[in-house]
Each structure stands twice: as C-alpha cells, then as structure tokens.
Amino acid sequence: MNDKMSFGKVKISASGSEINRLLNILIYNKVNVKIISKSQNEIIFITDIKNVKIIIKYSKKYKIKIRIIEKKGIYFILKKLSIFNLLALLFVAIVFYILNSFIFDVKIIAPSENIEKQVETQLNSLGIKPFIFKKSIDINDLKNRILLNNQNIFWINTKIYGSILIIEIVERNNQNITNKKGTKIIASRDGIITKIILRSGTAVVKEGDTVIKGQLLVHNQEVLRDNTTYELPKVDADIYANTWYEYKKQYIHNEFKKEPTKYSYIPVIQVNKKMFSTFFLLPKHKKYDKIIVKEKKIKIFNMLIGLYIVKIQNFKYIKNNLNTDNVIKLLEDSCNKEFYKDTINRNIIEITKIIKNGKIYKKAGKIYMIELIQRYQCVENISLYQ
C-alpha cells in the first residue's frame, strides 16, 4: 500500500499454530506492530494500515486466520464520507479561508460627514474597499497616507478587527489657535522656515532659515521710497516651518508579577499618628497589600482619632510573560497620546514623518527594559502675534 495511508491504524487478531513464525517474519521485514495480548494460539496487535497487505500475504502462507477487530484514523473516516460530505467540508474550509483572508467591510468613525466622505474617497483611490486581501493592507502606511493628504485630520487610528477595517479619526481643532492681532510676529517654536505668506509687514527671515522659539519673524515697520519709516497698525502673515516633537517612553519588565487571591477586611484605629490594628492576627508568612477603603477622623480632647476599614489583599507571584510586540504598541500609543495632548492647541498643518527607534535592554540574557523614542516631523504655522 501507499505510504500516504499510514495515518490509519488497525487492530488485528491472528490465530493459528504458526503465530510466532508470523511475528518473526514481520520483524524481519521491519513491520512495526504493537502487541496488545498474546496466548499460545492467538495474538492481538495494532499496526499501520499500510502493513495489512504484507500481513495477509504471510498469514495465507502459514495458514493463520486473520481478523480485523477495529479500524481508526483519518483514512477510515474519509473512506466513509460521501462525495457530498467531502464537498461540504471543502466548502466550509474555503469559507473559513475567505473570512480570515479578506476585508468585507470598511468602517470609518469620523466626527463629521464631510471628513468621512474625504477619507472614503481617498480609500477608493488607494484601492482600499470591501473584498480586498488583508495582507495587501499596510496599516501604518495607510495611516500616514491619510494624515498627509487631509489637513483637517489631526490623528488617526487604523486596525483590522476580524474581517472589518476600522478607521477612527480625530479632527483638528484650529479655532482660536492664532490670534491675528499685533504689531509683530515671533516664532512659537523652534523650526526651519519652509514657506512665508506675507500680507502686511516686513519679514526678517527667509525660507530655509533656522529659527528658535521667541525669535522675531515679522515686524510692522516699512521703509518708504524716500527712506522714511512707516509703522503699520498691525501685521498679517503666516510663517510655516518644519518642527519636531520627540517623546521617550520606557517599560520596566519584572520577571514575576502579583496575582490577587483572597482578601479580607479589618478595623484600624489611629490615635495621634499611632496605629492600632489586628494585623497580628494575620499569618506572618502570607503576602498581602493594605488598602484603605473607608476612613473617618474625629478630634476628642486634642487627640486626633482616625477610624479606618482596611482591605487586606493577599496575592501570589506568578511568571510575567513578556510580549515585546504588545509592549512596543503600548509605548507607541502612549507617545501618540502625549503628542496629541501637547499639540491640540497648536496650528499643525500636517505630520510629514514619524520616526521610531526602539531598544531592548538585557541583563544576564533576560529582558529587563524596553525603550521607545518616537519623533514626529510636522509642518506647522509658527506665527505668534504680539
């Protein structure tokens, strides 16, 4: 028989006067058998279905009666299946593959219908639509493309949940960011000037200049043809620059972590900062944390008395398994949240690049810290009127 049939097993009963001779022949021909029981004239054993042909051959030769007691394995299951059942199994396998390989819906969670339509149009131009192959979507690249092409979007989160692509959007809030009243404009942040739109006033910087926070960019003095100086009542300009925001986050990994077990409550009395409690009733070998859940303080004859109910939370230490991918994702999210918090009231036009630099620290061959430095390169209107 073909070796491919070895995934089926049979239990065989062989009876006759020459069963020992049959066993020797099988061993000589390297036929693997597992003996279940043996008597003088009968032997019961288990072997692969591929060996049945050679067993039948020698049992006929030595006049041994062969009887198959039990059959088990995938080979026999498949043999019993009808064509219809096989097609049904194949259909289920194909459906399972499709559900796990393709995107069937794109869900956009946006603060306004206008932004939702803009993102939907861009997704269509990128070929991101239902029935697209999951592996053809680069989540980070898609996120950056949407950010770079939509100035009204401040931040975006993209994820695949089952067969659904979910895009969550945070709208940029530019209201009251720039107060266009003043006789001069200074830099609100360090950066490299990329564009100057001057409507009134005199610019003292040019494109390509590096400026620092507080540096004068535009003033209200204009020199007329007769070399006289005229002071404008106000200036009006937009100064754009490349700016950078950098965040460093660390995760300290402990090899073991606490797992809460049982807990109990005990009363505690405090008199003039001295504690009286029933802690002595607790077994000393137990590990526990003390958590105050209720407290009340009263003053009697210049004595401050505190009454507390303390929760005694027992715990045990268990192995703290480390998933570096999950940790880095958490650090990235932490950087993103801090960046959003720092820039929510800044006039950022777009995020042009996000640079990530991760580092894993080890001691004695074991990871004890993961560090992530994330840098955001932005185009920002740094005009600050004074």
PDB file of N, CA, C and O in Angstrom, residues 131-183:
ATOM      1  N   PHE A 131     -13.685  43.340   0.113  1.00  0.00           N
ATOM      2  CA  PHE A 131     -13.176  42.196  -0.642  1.00  0.00           C
ATOM      3  C   PHE A 131     -11.711  42.356  -1.049  1.00  0.00           C
ATOM      4  O   PHE A 131     -11.232  41.682  -1.939  1.00  0.00           O
ATOM      5  N   ILE A 132     -10.983  43.259  -0.354  1.00  0.00           N
ATOM      6  CA  ILE A 132      -9.547  43.372  -0.587  1.00  0.00           C
ATOM      7  C   ILE A 132      -8.818  42.374   0.303  1.00  0.00           C
ATOM      8  O   ILE A 132      -9.270  42.051   1.409  1.00  0.00           O
ATOM      9  N   PHE A 133      -7.693  41.870  -0.176  1.00  0.00           N
ATOM     10  CA  PHE A 133      -6.897  40.892   0.557  1.00  0.00           C
ATOM     11  C   PHE A 133      -6.257  41.576   1.759  1.00  0.00           C
ATOM     12  O   PHE A 133      -5.670  42.649   1.638  1.00  0.00           O
ATOM     13  N   LYS A 134      -6.393  40.970   2.957  1.00  0.00           N
ATOM     14  CA  LYS A 134      -5.867  41.573   4.190  1.00  0.00           C
ATOM     15  C   LYS A 134      -4.379  41.880   4.106  1.00  0.00           C
ATOM     16  O   LYS A 134      -3.913  42.941   4.531  1.00  0.00           O
ATOM     17  N   LYS A 135      -3.601  40.940   3.569  1.00  0.00           N
ATOM     18  CA  LYS A 135      -2.145  41.091   3.547  1.00  0.00           C
ATOM     19  C   LYS A 135      -1.686  42.215   2.632  1.00  0.00           C
ATOM     20  O   LYS A 135      -0.531  42.629   2.690  1.00  0.00           O
ATOM     21  N   SER A 136      -2.582  42.700   1.760  1.00  0.00           N
ATOM     22  CA  SER A 136      -2.194  43.793   0.860  1.00  0.00           C
ATOM     23  C   SER A 136      -2.333  45.156   1.532  1.00  0.00           C
ATOM     24  O   SER A 136      -2.000  46.181   0.937  1.00  0.00           O
ATOM     25  N   ILE A 137      -2.831  45.192   2.778  1.00  0.00           N
ATOM     26  CA  ILE A 137      -3.008  46.461   3.502  1.00  0.00           C
ATOM     27  C   ILE A 137      -1.881  46.634   4.507  1.00  0.00           C
ATOM     28  O   ILE A 137      -1.708  45.817   5.403  1.00  0.00           O
ATOM     29  N   ASP A 138      -1.098  47.704   4.327  1.00  0.00           N
ATOM     30  CA  ASP A 138      -0.081  48.094   5.301  1.00  0.00           C
ATOM     31  C   ASP A 138      -0.717  49.145   6.207  1.00  0.00           C
ATOM     32  O   ASP A 138      -0.915  50.297   5.805  1.00  0.00           O
ATOM     33  N   ILE A 139      -1.069  48.762   7.437  1.00  0.00           N
ATOM     34  CA  ILE A 139      -1.813  49.634   8.348  1.00  0.00           C
ATOM     35  C   ILE A 139      -1.090  50.954   8.597  1.00  0.00           C
ATOM     36  O   ILE A 139      -1.694  52.035   8.528  1.00  0.00           O
ATOM     37  N   ASN A 140       0.216  50.896   8.899  1.00  0.00           N
ATOM     38  CA  ASN A 140       0.981  52.119   9.201  1.00  0.00           C
ATOM     39  C   ASN A 140       1.093  53.027   7.984  1.00  0.00           C
ATOM     40  O   ASN A 140       0.981  54.252   8.089  1.00  0.00           O
ATOM     41  N   ASP A 141       1.324  52.429   6.808  1.00  0.00           N
ATOM     42  CA  ASP A 141       1.430  53.224   5.583  1.00  0.00           C
ATOM     43  C   ASP A 141       0.093  53.888   5.268  1.00  0.00           C
ATOM     44  O   ASP A 141       0.050  55.061   4.872  1.00  0.00           O
ATOM     45  N   LEU A 142      -1.002  53.144   5.446  1.00  0.00           N
ATOM     46  CA  LEU A 142      -2.333  53.705   5.195  1.00  0.00           C
ATOM     47  C   LEU A 142      -2.608  54.881   6.124  1.00  0.00           C
ATOM     48  O   LEU A 142      -3.127  55.922   5.704  1.00  0.00           O
ATOM     49  N   LYS A 143      -2.237  54.723   7.388  1.00  0.00           N
ATOM     50  CA  LYS A 143      -2.438  55.792   8.377  1.00  0.00           C
ATOM     51  C   LYS A 143      -1.693  57.060   7.960  1.00  0.00           C
ATOM     52  O   LYS A 143      -2.258  58.163   7.984  1.00  0.00           O
ATOM     53  N   ASN A 144      -0.431  56.903   7.559  1.00  0.00           N
ATOM     54  CA  ASN A 144       0.377  58.070   7.186  1.00  0.00           C
ATOM     55  C   ASN A 144      -0.140  58.731   5.912  1.00  0.00           C
ATOM     56  O   ASN A 144      -0.142  59.962   5.796  1.00  0.00           O
ATOM     57  N   ARG A 145      -0.607  57.925   4.951  1.00  0.00           N
ATOM     58  CA  ARG A 145      -1.132  58.484   3.695  1.00  0.00           C
ATOM     59  C   ARG A 145      -2.379  59.346   3.957  1.00  0.00           C
ATOM     60  O   ARG A 145      -2.536  60.424   3.379  1.00  0.00           O
ATOM     61  N   ILE A 146      -3.251  58.860   4.802  1.00  0.00           N
ATOM     62  CA  ILE A 146      -4.473  59.618   5.107  1.00  0.00           C
ATOM     63  C   ILE A 146      -4.117  60.915   5.837  1.00  0.00           C
ATOM     64  O   ILE A 146      -4.668  61.981   5.542  1.00  0.00           O
ATOM     65  N   LEU A 147      -3.184  60.839   6.784  1.00  0.00           N
ATOM     66  CA  LEU A 147      -2.773  62.030   7.531  1.00  0.00           C
ATOM     67  C   LEU A 147      -2.148  63.084   6.620  1.00  0.00           C
ATOM     68  O   LEU A 147      -2.440  64.275   6.740  1.00  0.00           O
ATOM     69  N   LEU A 148      -1.292  62.642   5.703  1.00  0.00           N
ATOM     70  CA  LEU A 148      -0.564  63.579   4.851  1.00  0.00           C
ATOM     71  C   LEU A 148      -1.459  64.277   3.848  1.00  0.00           C
ATOM     72  O   LEU A 148      -1.136  65.362   3.362  1.00  0.00           O
ATOM     73  N   ASN A 149      -2.594  63.684   3.522  1.00  0.00           N
ATOM     74  CA  ASN A 149      -3.443  64.244   2.480  1.00  0.00           C
ATOM     75  C   ASN A 149      -4.730  64.888   3.004  1.00  0.00           C
ATOM     76  O   ASN A 149      -5.590  65.280   2.216  1.00  0.00           O
ATOM     77  N   ASN A 150      -4.869  64.967   4.314  1.00  0.00           N
ATOM     78  CA  ASN A 150      -6.064  65.576   4.902  1.00  0.00           C
ATOM     79  C   ASN A 150      -5.661  66.510   6.029  1.00  0.00           C
ATOM     80  O   ASN A 150      -5.359  66.066   7.131  1.00  0.00           O
ATOM     81  N   GLN A 151      -5.646  67.792   5.743  1.00  0.00           N
ATOM     82  CA  GLN A 151      -5.189  68.771   6.728  1.00  0.00           C
ATOM     83  C   GLN A 151      -6.148  68.926   7.896  1.00  0.00           C
ATOM     84  O   GLN A 151      -5.759  69.411   8.961  1.00  0.00           O
ATOM     85  N   ASN A 152      -7.412  68.536   7.701  1.00  0.00           N
ATOM     86  CA  ASN A 152      -8.389  68.680   8.781  1.00  0.00           C
ATOM     87  C   ASN A 152      -8.330  67.525   9.781  1.00  0.00           C
ATOM     88  O   ASN A 152      -9.015  67.560  10.799  1.00  0.00           O
ATOM     89  N   ILE A 153      -7.526  66.503   9.476  1.00  0.00           N
ATOM     90  CA  ILE A 153      -7.406  65.357  10.372  1.00  0.00           C
ATOM     91  C   ILE A 153      -6.155  65.534  11.218  1.00  0.00           C
ATOM     92  O   ILE A 153      -5.060  65.710  10.693  1.00  0.00           O
ATOM     93  N   PHE A 154      -6.351  65.483  12.533  1.00  0.00           N
ATOM     94  CA  PHE A 154      -5.197  65.614  13.418  1.00  0.00           C
ATOM     95  C   PHE A 154      -4.554  64.267  13.716  1.00  0.00           C
ATOM     96  O   PHE A 154      -3.346  64.119  13.674  1.00  0.00           O
ATOM     97  N   TRP A 155      -5.383  63.273  14.030  1.00  0.00           N
ATOM     98  CA  TRP A 155      -4.834  61.952  14.360  1.00  0.00           C
ATOM     99  C   TRP A 155      -5.777  60.869  13.863  1.00  0.00           C
ATOM    100  O   TRP A 155      -6.967  61.089  13.690  1.00  0.00           O
ATOM    101  N   ILE A 156      -5.206  59.688  13.631  1.00  0.00           N
ATOM    102  CA  ILE A 156      -5.985  58.591  13.070  1.00  0.00           C
ATOM    103  C   ILE A 156      -5.500  57.271  13.642  1.00  0.00           C
ATOM    104  O   ILE A 156      -4.307  57.100  13.920  1.00  0.00           O
ATOM    105  N   ASN A 157      -6.421  56.372  13.844  1.00  0.00           N
ATOM    106  CA  ASN A 157      -6.088  55.022  14.312  1.00  0.00           C
ATOM    107  C   ASN A 157      -6.726  54.014  13.360  1.00  0.00           C
ATOM    108  O   ASN A 157      -7.928  54.070  13.093  1.00  0.00           O
ATOM    109  N   THR A 158      -5.922  53.123  12.815  1.00  0.00           N
ATOM    110  CA  THR A 158      -6.433  52.110  11.888  1.00  0.00           C
ATOM    111  C   THR A 158      -6.155  50.726  12.476  1.00  0.00           C
ATOM    112  O   THR A 158      -5.081  50.468  13.010  1.00  0.00           O
ATOM    113  N   LYS A 159      -7.136  49.848  12.380  1.00  0.00           N
ATOM    114  CA  LYS A 159      -6.968  48.482  12.874  1.00  0.00           C
ATOM    115  C   LYS A 159      -7.897  47.547  12.112  1.00  0.00           C
ATOM    116  O   LYS A 159      -8.917  47.974  11.554  1.00  0.00           O
ATOM    117  N   ILE A 160      -7.519  46.273  12.088  1.00  0.00           N
ATOM    118  CA  ILE A 160      -8.347  45.246  11.458  1.00  0.00           C
ATOM    119  C   ILE A 160      -8.922  44.379  12.556  1.00  0.00           C
ATOM    120  O   ILE A 160      -8.190  43.779  13.337  1.00  0.00           O
ATOM    121  N   TYR A 161     -10.251  44.340  12.619  1.00  0.00           N
ATOM    122  CA  TYR A 161     -10.946  43.538  13.622  1.00  0.00           C
ATOM    123  C   TYR A 161     -11.748  42.473  12.885  1.00  0.00           C
ATOM    124  O   TYR A 161     -12.785  42.755  12.287  1.00  0.00           O
ATOM    125  N   GLY A 162     -11.229  41.237  12.907  1.00  0.00           N
ATOM    126  CA  GLY A 162     -11.882  40.163  12.152  1.00  0.00           C
ATOM    127  C   GLY A 162     -11.781  40.438  10.665  1.00  0.00           C
ATOM    128  O   GLY A 162     -10.681  40.516  10.111  1.00  0.00           O
ATOM    129  N   SER A 163     -12.906  40.639  10.014  1.00  0.00           N
ATOM    130  CA  SER A 163     -12.916  40.941   8.576  1.00  0.00           C
ATOM    131  C   SER A 163     -13.340  42.385   8.327  1.00  0.00           C
ATOM    132  O   SER A 163     -13.778  42.719   7.231  1.00  0.00           O
ATOM    133  N   ILE A 164     -13.205  43.248   9.350  1.00  0.00           N
ATOM    134  CA  ILE A 164     -13.603  44.658   9.227  1.00  0.00           C
ATOM    135  C   ILE A 164     -12.376  45.554   9.414  1.00  0.00           C
ATOM    136  O   ILE A 164     -11.627  45.389  10.375  1.00  0.00           O
ATOM    137  N   LEU A 165     -12.187  46.492   8.500  1.00  0.00           N
ATOM    138  CA  LEU A 165     -11.148  47.515   8.632  1.00  0.00           C
ATOM    139  C   LEU A 165     -11.786  48.725   9.313  1.00  0.00           C
ATOM    140  O   LEU A 165     -12.751  49.306   8.792  1.00  0.00           O
ATOM    141  N   ILE A 166     -11.271  49.092  10.490  1.00  0.00           N
ATOM    142  CA  ILE A 166     -11.831  50.198  11.266  1.00  0.00           C
ATOM    143  C   ILE A 166     -10.857  51.377  11.235  1.00  0.00           C
ATOM    144  O   ILE A 166      -9.665  51.218  11.524  1.00  0.00           O
ATOM    145  N   ILE A 167     -11.373  52.551  10.875  1.00  0.00           N
ATOM    146  CA  ILE A 167     -10.563  53.772  10.829  1.00  0.00           C
ATOM    147  C   ILE A 167     -11.217  54.801  11.738  1.00  0.00           C
ATOM    148  O   ILE A 167     -12.336  55.252  11.479  1.00  0.00           O
ATOM    149  N   GLU A 168     -10.511  55.148  12.836  1.00  0.00           N
ATOM    150  CA  GLU A 168     -11.005  56.143  13.787  1.00  0.00           C
ATOM    151  C   GLU A 168     -10.253  57.450  13.572  1.00  0.00           C
ATOM    152  O   GLU A 168      -9.024  57.454  13.485  1.00  0.00           O
ATOM    153  N   ILE A 169     -10.987  58.551  13.520  1.00  0.00           N
ATOM    154  CA  ILE A 169     -10.392  59.843  13.150  1.00  0.00           C
ATOM    155  C   ILE A 169     -10.648  60.885  14.235  1.00  0.00           C
ATOM    156  O   ILE A 169     -11.744  60.969  14.788  1.00  0.00           O
ATOM    157  N   VAL A 170      -9.603  61.671  14.536  1.00  0.00           N
ATOM    158  CA  VAL A 170      -9.720  62.825  15.436  1.00  0.00           C
ATOM    159  C   VAL A 170      -9.527  64.076  14.593  1.00  0.00           C
ATOM    160  O   VAL A 170      -8.517  64.224  13.892  1.00  0.00           O
ATOM    161  N   GLU A 171     -10.507  64.974  14.637  1.00  0.00           N
ATOM    162  CA  GLU A 171     -10.461  66.175  13.806  1.00  0.00           C
ATOM    163  C   GLU A 171      -9.551  67.233  14.421  1.00  0.00           C
ATOM    164  O   GLU A 171      -9.469  67.358  15.648  1.00  0.00           O
ATOM    165  N   ARG A 172      -8.873  67.969  13.543  1.00  0.00           N
ATOM    166  CA  ARG A 172      -8.018  69.055  14.013  1.00  0.00           C
ATOM    167  C   ARG A 172      -8.880  70.226  14.492  1.00  0.00           C
ATOM    168  O   ARG A 172      -9.881  70.571  13.854  1.00  0.00           O
ATOM    169  N   ASN A 173      -8.497  70.811  15.608  1.00  0.00           N
ATOM    170  CA  ASN A 173      -9.214  71.963  16.149  1.00  0.00           C
ATOM    171  C   ASN A 173      -8.326  73.186  16.020  1.00  0.00           C
ATOM    172  O   ASN A 173      -7.434  73.399  16.820  1.00  0.00           O
ATOM    173  N   ASN A 174      -8.576  73.985  14.982  1.00  0.00           N
ATOM    174  CA  ASN A 174      -7.744  75.167  14.734  1.00  0.00           C
ATOM    175  C   ASN A 174      -8.405  76.466  15.211  1.00  0.00           C
ATOM    176  O   ASN A 174      -7.902  77.546  14.974  1.00  0.00           O
ATOM    177  N   GLN A 175      -9.553  76.329  15.868  1.00  0.00           N
ATOM    178  CA  GLN A 175     -10.240  77.535  16.316  1.00  0.00           C
ATOM    179  C   GLN A 175      -9.455  78.220  17.432  1.00  0.00           C
ATOM    180  O   GLN A 175      -9.018  77.590  18.391  1.00  0.00           O
ATOM    181  N   ASN A 176      -9.325  79.537  17.271  1.00  0.00           N
ATOM    182  CA  ASN A 176      -8.670  80.385  18.302  1.00  0.00           C
ATOM    183  C   ASN A 176      -7.214  80.005  18.554  1.00  0.00           C
ATOM    184  O   ASN A 176      -6.659  80.333  19.587  1.00  0.00           O
ATOM    185  N   ILE A 177      -6.602  79.284  17.587  1.00  0.00           N
ATOM    186  CA  ILE A 177      -5.188  78.956  17.766  1.00  0.00           C
ATOM    187  C   ILE A 177      -4.324  80.183  17.473  1.00  0.00           C
ATOM    188  O   ILE A 177      -3.386  80.491  18.179  1.00  0.00           O
ATOM    189  N   THR A 178      -4.665  80.884  16.391  1.00  0.00           N
ATOM    190  CA  THR A 178      -3.879  82.049  16.002  1.00  0.00           C
ATOM    191  C   THR A 178      -4.689  83.321  16.221  1.00  0.00           C
ATOM    192  O   THR A 178      -5.742  83.489  15.601  1.00  0.00           O
ATOM    193  N   ASN A 179      -4.206  84.176  17.063  1.00  0.00           N
ATOM    194  CA  ASN A 179      -4.838  85.472  17.285  1.00  0.00           C
ATOM    195  C   ASN A 179      -4.128  86.490  16.395  1.00  0.00           C
ATOM    196  O   ASN A 179      -3.021  86.907  16.682  1.00  0.00           O
ATOM    197  N   LYS A 180      -4.777  86.840  15.272  1.00  0.00           N
ATOM    198  CA  LYS A 180      -4.105  87.685  14.275  1.00  0.00           C
ATOM    199  C   LYS A 180      -4.229  89.162  14.632  1.00  0.00           C
ATOM    200  O   LYS A 180      -4.774  89.956  13.875  1.00  0.00           O
ATOM    201  N   LYS A 181      -3.737  89.507  15.801  1.00  0.00           N
ATOM    202  CA  LYS A 181      -3.700  90.903  16.213  1.00  0.00           C
ATOM    203  C   LYS A 181      -2.347  91.176  16.834  1.00  0.00           C
ATOM    204  O   LYS A 181      -1.950  90.499  17.779  1.00  0.00           O
ATOM    205  N   GLY A 182      -1.648  92.157  16.303  1.00  0.00           N
ATOM    206  CA  GLY A 182      -0.357  92.511  16.865  1.00  0.00           C
ATOM    207  C   GLY A 182       0.482  93.303  15.886  1.00  0.00           C
ATOM    208  O   GLY A 182       0.173  93.408  14.691  1.00  0.00           O
ATOM    209  N   THR A 183       1.554  93.865  16.388  1.00  0.00           N
ATOM    210  CA  THR A 183       2.447  94.674  15.545  1.00  0.00           C
ATOM    211  C   THR A 183       3.715  93.909  15.172  1.00  0.00           C
ATOM    212  O   THR A 183       4.577  94.459  14.487  1.00  0.00           O
TER     213      THR A 183
END
